[in-house]
Amino acid sequence: MSESAIPSKRPNPLRVLQLTDPHLMADPVGELLGIRTRESLDAVIDQVRGEGRVPDLIIASGDIAQDGSQTAYRAFRDRVSVFDCPVIWFAGNHDDVPSMNAVIEETESARRRVLTGGWQFIGLDSSVPGHVHGALSDDELQYLRDCLAECPKTPTLVALHHHPVDVGCDWMAAIGVRNGAELMDLLRRSPQVKIVLWGHIHQVFDRVEGHLRMLASPSTCIQFAPDSSDFAVDQRSPGYRWLELGPDGDVDTWVRRVDHFEMTVELDSDGY
């Protein structure tokens, strides 16, 4: 579905909300390229709550914090606590894994796998400390294989932070999952996997390849310009993605923008 598409009226779907790349900071008024990231996340959450559509699961797909501070992670935890559902977190390239884990350990957010509503959800850690690009360790890939082997018939969504395929932006080619081909080969050989979902690219991506729906979503703060050769910021509003999933493996998904959020983006920036 496109950003403006109307969701289906399938009865009793499993509703999943993706929030990605909020880039929160310890400073309550901390800004990223001109946007106060806590305020933009608040605007997203307010709009989600105003829709009247209640999530059964939230996937927070990395770059939760820009500064890696526990204060930022607690700010995110407190904001998503308004939803009465599990929230899965995993790290992006800006996150500090020990700091993040200190906030979410022994909570539902530390879960990497959820089985609910006839679906399996698997979160992978593609972060590489000290680097912008991603990679999946041998242990991470084996974990994925084990989860898939345990549920060979269960519709599955695999989520991670970094993009495992080319997304059409030349400057992003070097900052995706370095062994993305290995991951995609595994997923292509796993027909129960219906969705691969990621963050990191701060823009909408939607491609169907065989049994796989490959999806990425706008950030809850700044956006990057699609189809750009060099780093480029977009003026589009913060956003989020809904997925409505049927027990038969059917998928409906769409993106919403918080168009009422007032912002002045630093369009001349050459990085973040």
Tab-separated table of C-alpha atoms in Angstrom:
chain	number	residue	atom	x	y	z
A	1	MET	CA	0.000	0.000	0.000
A	2	SER	CA	1.079	3.558	-0.569
A	3	GLU	CA	1.233	6.176	2.158
A	4	SER	CA	-2.263	7.379	1.359
A	5	ALA	CA	-3.886	3.971	0.872
A	6	ILE	CA	-6.866	3.020	2.998
A	7	PRO	CA	-6.359	-0.094	5.146
A	8	SER	CA	-8.525	-3.117	4.540
A	9	LYS	CA	-11.497	-4.013	6.724
A	10	ARG	CA	-10.250	-7.496	7.541
A	11	PRO	CA	-11.941	-8.571	10.779
A	12	ASN	CA	-9.735	-8.852	13.853
A	13	PRO	CA	-6.302	-8.421	12.249
A	14	LEU	CA	-3.113	-8.547	14.288
A	15	ARG	CA	-2.035	-4.907	14.389
A	16	VAL	CA	1.665	-4.055	14.484
A	17	LEU	CA	3.041	-0.528	14.799
A	18	GLN	CA	6.583	0.248	13.664
A	19	LEU	CA	8.310	3.236	15.253
A	20	THR	CA	11.831	3.780	14.037
A	21	ASP	CA	14.840	6.059	14.392
A	22	PRO	CA	13.577	8.518	17.027
A	23	HIS	CA	17.171	9.605	17.851
A	24	LEU	CA	16.285	10.781	21.361
A	25	MET	CA	18.802	12.572	23.582
A	26	ALA	CA	19.362	13.160	27.264
A	27	ASP	CA	18.613	16.831	26.655
A	28	PRO	CA	14.792	17.166	26.609
A	29	VAL	CA	15.065	19.779	23.850
A	30	GLY	CA	17.836	18.049	21.944
A	31	GLU	CA	17.683	18.629	18.177
A	32	LEU	CA	18.698	16.601	15.152
A	33	LEU	CA	19.104	18.717	12.008
A	34	GLY	CA	16.643	21.270	13.331
A	35	ILE	CA	14.028	18.947	14.793
A	36	ARG	CA	13.494	18.440	18.520
A	37	THR	CA	13.331	14.678	18.493
A	38	ARG	CA	11.322	14.193	21.670
A	39	GLU	CA	8.687	16.601	20.379
A	40	SER	CA	8.430	14.854	17.015
A	41	LEU	CA	8.073	11.460	18.719
A	42	ASP	CA	5.395	12.906	20.999
A	43	ALA	CA	3.524	14.159	17.933
A	44	VAL	CA	3.708	10.703	16.360
A	45	ILE	CA	2.446	8.972	19.497
A	46	ASP	CA	-0.369	11.478	19.915
A	47	GLN	CA	-1.512	10.894	16.349
A	48	VAL	CA	-1.360	7.112	16.718
A	49	ARG	CA	-3.488	7.284	19.860
A	50	GLY	CA	-5.945	9.582	18.127
A	51	GLU	CA	-6.505	7.109	15.307
A	52	GLY	CA	-8.423	4.709	17.517
A	53	ARG	CA	-6.432	1.775	16.159
A	54	VAL	CA	-4.807	-0.134	19.020
A	55	PRO	CA	-1.509	-1.959	18.390
A	56	ASP	CA	-1.040	-5.555	19.508
A	57	LEU	CA	2.734	-5.211	19.166
A	58	ILE	CA	5.191	-2.348	18.627
A	59	ILE	CA	8.497	-2.841	16.831
A	60	ALA	CA	11.050	-0.121	17.629
A	61	SER	CA	13.643	-0.739	14.941
A	62	GLY	CA	16.756	0.970	16.233
A	63	ASP	CA	18.465	4.318	16.672
A	64	ILE	CA	16.300	4.830	19.713
A	65	ALA	CA	18.922	7.228	21.075
A	66	GLN	CA	21.219	9.631	19.270
A	67	ASP	CA	23.581	9.970	22.233
A	68	GLY	CA	23.358	6.445	23.676
A	69	SER	CA	22.310	7.754	27.082
A	70	GLN	CA	20.170	5.840	29.555
A	71	THR	CA	18.154	9.041	29.989
A	72	ALA	CA	17.171	8.899	26.315
A	73	TYR	CA	16.212	5.217	26.557
A	74	ARG	CA	14.097	5.880	29.621
A	75	ALA	CA	12.373	8.725	27.753
A	76	PHE	CA	11.447	6.327	24.953
A	77	ARG	CA	10.358	3.618	27.391
A	78	ASP	CA	8.096	6.034	29.217
A	79	ARG	CA	6.503	7.294	26.006
A	80	VAL	CA	5.634	3.896	24.554
A	81	SER	CA	4.300	2.723	27.929
A	82	VAL	CA	1.016	4.453	26.999
A	83	PHE	CA	0.332	1.449	24.762
A	84	ASP	CA	-0.851	-1.709	26.473
A	85	CYS	CA	1.127	-4.132	24.325
A	86	PRO	CA	4.601	-5.643	24.026
A	87	VAL	CA	7.308	-3.399	22.566
A	88	ILE	CA	10.336	-5.039	20.931
A	89	TRP	CA	13.554	-2.983	20.886
A	90	PHE	CA	16.812	-3.640	19.110
A	91	ALA	CA	19.879	-1.547	18.419
A	92	GLY	CA	20.808	0.716	15.550
A	93	ASN	CA	24.171	2.240	14.715
A	94	HIS	CA	23.675	5.231	17.056
A	95	ASP	CA	22.612	3.091	20.001
A	96	ASP	CA	24.799	2.059	22.911
A	97	VAL	CA	23.842	-1.561	23.507
A	98	PRO	CA	24.951	-1.839	27.169
A	99	SER	CA	23.174	1.418	28.005
A	100	MET	CA	20.021	0.334	26.189
A	101	ASN	CA	20.042	-3.098	27.783
A	102	ALA	CA	20.436	-1.562	31.235
A	103	VAL	CA	17.076	0.150	30.715
A	104	ILE	CA	15.149	-2.719	29.122
A	105	GLU	CA	16.654	-5.786	30.792
A	106	GLU	CA	14.117	-8.070	32.439
A	107	THR	CA	11.275	-6.309	30.614
A	108	GLU	CA	9.213	-7.381	27.620
A	109	SER	CA	11.222	-4.961	25.506
A	110	ALA	CA	14.283	-7.172	25.863
A	111	ARG	CA	12.510	-10.018	24.082
A	112	ARG	CA	13.895	-10.794	20.671
A	113	ARG	CA	11.150	-13.158	19.622
A	114	VAL	CA	7.384	-12.970	20.013
A	115	LEU	CA	4.781	-15.538	19.008
A	116	THR	CA	1.311	-14.038	18.904
A	117	GLY	CA	-1.783	-13.955	16.728
A	118	GLY	CA	-0.576	-16.855	14.606
A	119	TRP	CA	2.630	-14.994	13.694
A	120	GLN	CA	6.287	-15.199	14.687
A	121	PHE	CA	8.272	-11.966	15.116
A	122	ILE	CA	12.068	-12.111	15.236
A	123	GLY	CA	14.273	-9.111	16.036
A	124	LEU	CA	17.916	-9.205	14.933
A	125	ASP	CA	20.831	-7.096	16.146
A	126	SER	CA	22.626	-5.746	13.078
A	127	SER	CA	24.583	-3.079	14.966
A	128	VAL	CA	28.382	-2.994	14.804
A	129	PRO	CA	29.875	-0.958	17.686
A	130	GLY	CA	31.658	2.131	16.456
A	131	HIS	CA	30.433	1.820	12.867
A	132	VAL	CA	27.535	3.133	10.803
A	133	HIS	CA	27.194	0.009	8.672
A	134	GLY	CA	25.561	-3.158	9.926
A	135	ALA	CA	26.420	-6.844	9.966
A	136	LEU	CA	24.905	-10.029	11.323
A	137	SER	CA	27.224	-12.230	13.343
A	138	ASP	CA	27.370	-15.991	12.861
A	139	ASP	CA	25.541	-16.366	16.182
A	140	GLU	CA	22.817	-13.971	15.045
A	141	LEU	CA	22.271	-15.858	11.809
A	142	GLN	CA	22.215	-19.167	13.661
A	143	TYR	CA	19.625	-17.744	16.066
A	144	LEU	CA	17.480	-16.833	13.072
A	145	ARG	CA	17.886	-20.306	11.566
A	146	ASP	CA	16.891	-21.921	14.860
A	147	CYS	CA	13.759	-19.756	15.184
A	148	LEU	CA	12.708	-20.524	11.631
A	149	ALA	CA	13.323	-24.249	12.079
A	150	GLU	CA	11.130	-24.311	15.189
A	151	CYS	CA	8.186	-22.722	13.338
A	152	PRO	CA	8.374	-23.880	9.717
A	153	LYS	CA	4.689	-23.207	9.008
A	154	THR	CA	4.146	-20.026	11.038
A	155	PRO	CA	3.968	-16.734	9.114
A	156	THR	CA	7.040	-14.777	10.189
A	157	LEU	CA	8.227	-11.171	10.256
A	158	VAL	CA	11.980	-10.597	10.563
A	159	ALA	CA	13.026	-7.126	11.740
A	160	LEU	CA	16.407	-5.429	12.015
A	161	HIS	CA	17.838	-1.923	11.874
A	162	HIS	CA	20.011	-1.850	8.761
A	163	HIS	CA	18.834	-2.445	5.199
A	164	PRO	CA	19.884	-5.803	3.721
A	165	VAL	CA	19.189	-4.822	0.071
A	166	ASP	CA	19.895	-1.856	-2.176
A	167	VAL	CA	17.399	0.937	-1.516
A	168	GLY	CA	18.232	3.208	-4.441
A	169	CYS	CA	20.352	5.779	-2.573
A	170	ASP	CA	24.002	5.592	-3.634
A	171	TRP	CA	25.354	7.022	-0.372
A	172	MET	CA	23.572	4.324	1.625
A	173	ALA	CA	25.172	1.442	-0.267
A	174	ALA	CA	28.069	1.246	2.193
A	175	ILE	CA	26.013	1.548	5.385
A	176	GLY	CA	23.605	-1.356	5.054
A	177	VAL	CA	24.095	-4.923	6.281
A	178	ARG	CA	27.515	-5.970	4.988
A	179	ASN	CA	26.398	-9.612	4.766
A	180	GLY	CA	22.885	-8.755	3.632
A	181	ALA	CA	23.132	-11.201	0.709
A	182	GLU	CA	23.628	-14.057	3.171
A	183	LEU	CA	20.590	-12.973	5.165
A	184	MET	CA	18.406	-12.582	2.089
A	185	ASP	CA	19.476	-15.970	0.733
A	186	LEU	CA	18.320	-17.558	3.993
A	187	LEU	CA	15.003	-15.697	3.933
A	188	ARG	CA	14.347	-16.543	0.286
A	189	ARG	CA	14.734	-20.207	1.219
A	190	SER	CA	12.279	-19.823	4.118
A	191	PRO	CA	8.744	-19.585	2.682
A	192	GLN	CA	7.191	-18.889	6.091
A	193	VAL	CA	8.935	-15.504	6.153
A	194	LYS	CA	6.431	-13.026	4.772
A	195	ILE	CA	7.993	-9.688	5.811
A	196	VAL	CA	11.469	-8.221	6.250
A	197	LEU	CA	11.213	-4.898	8.081
A	198	TRP	CA	13.932	-2.363	8.839
A	199	GLY	CA	14.656	1.240	9.827
A	200	HIS	CA	17.891	3.227	9.302
A	201	ILE	CA	17.057	4.738	5.890
A	202	HIS	CA	14.531	7.347	7.161
A	203	GLN	CA	12.209	6.885	4.181
A	204	VAL	CA	9.533	4.600	2.778
A	205	PHE	CA	10.588	1.422	0.986
A	206	ASP	CA	8.186	-1.281	-0.223
A	207	ARG	CA	9.201	-4.088	-2.558
A	208	VAL	CA	7.745	-7.540	-3.165
A	209	GLU	CA	10.032	-10.374	-4.208
A	210	GLY	CA	8.424	-13.806	-4.352
A	211	HIS	CA	7.025	-14.575	-0.900
A	212	LEU	CA	8.920	-11.675	0.722
A	213	ARG	CA	7.563	-8.188	1.379
A	214	MET	CA	10.517	-5.884	2.078
A	215	LEU	CA	9.593	-2.762	4.030
A	216	ALA	CA	11.220	0.303	5.555
A	217	SER	CA	9.557	3.289	7.131
A	218	PRO	CA	9.973	6.993	7.840
A	219	SER	CA	11.683	8.130	10.997
A	220	THR	CA	9.743	9.702	13.821
A	221	CYS	CA	12.068	12.708	13.319
A	222	ILE	CA	14.043	13.717	10.194
A	223	GLN	CA	13.688	12.107	6.751
A	224	PHE	CA	16.262	11.352	4.050
A	225	ALA	CA	15.558	12.102	0.403
A	226	PRO	CA	14.756	9.009	-1.696
A	227	ASP	CA	16.837	8.193	-4.784
A	228	SER	CA	19.673	10.486	-3.683
A	229	SER	CA	23.278	10.035	-4.763
A	230	ASP	CA	24.716	11.977	-1.820
A	231	PHE	CA	23.437	12.558	1.707
A	232	ALA	CA	20.278	14.638	1.432
A	233	VAL	CA	17.585	15.571	3.938
A	234	ASP	CA	13.929	15.566	2.922
A	235	GLN	CA	11.220	17.980	4.061
A	236	ARG	CA	8.607	15.283	4.577
A	237	SER	CA	6.995	14.998	7.983
A	238	PRO	CA	7.769	12.452	10.706
A	239	GLY	CA	5.920	9.195	10.264
A	240	TYR	CA	5.264	5.604	11.278
A	241	ARG	CA	4.022	2.358	9.762
A	242	TRP	CA	1.008	0.184	10.484
A	243	LEU	CA	0.810	-3.480	9.556
A	244	GLU	CA	-2.381	-5.538	9.725
A	245	LEU	CA	-1.594	-9.232	9.564
A	246	GLY	CA	-3.947	-12.140	8.951
A	247	PRO	CA	-3.411	-15.633	10.376
A	248	ASP	CA	-3.135	-16.926	6.811
A	249	GLY	CA	-0.052	-14.776	6.229
A	250	ASP	CA	-1.839	-11.942	4.440
A	251	VAL	CA	-0.336	-8.476	4.910
A	252	ASP	CA	-1.829	-4.999	4.693
A	253	THR	CA	0.494	-2.109	5.475
A	254	TRP	CA	0.560	1.666	5.124
A	255	VAL	CA	2.470	4.700	6.331
A	256	ARG	CA	1.088	7.733	8.122
A	257	ARG	CA	2.719	11.175	8.409
A	258	VAL	CA	2.310	13.748	11.151
A	259	ASP	CA	1.724	16.581	8.717
A	260	HIS	CA	0.605	19.046	11.379
A	261	PHE	CA	4.010	18.937	13.106
A	262	GLU	CA	5.775	22.260	12.557
A	263	MET	CA	9.465	21.929	11.753
A	264	THR	CA	12.341	23.656	10.065
A	265	VAL	CA	14.790	21.082	8.751
A	266	GLU	CA	18.458	21.879	8.106
A	267	LEU	CA	18.368	20.955	4.424
A	268	ASP	CA	21.965	22.033	3.775
A	269	SER	CA	23.444	19.498	6.214
A	270	ASP	CA	26.008	17.046	4.889
A	271	GLY	CA	25.485	14.443	7.610
A	272	TYR	CA	24.112	13.638	11.045
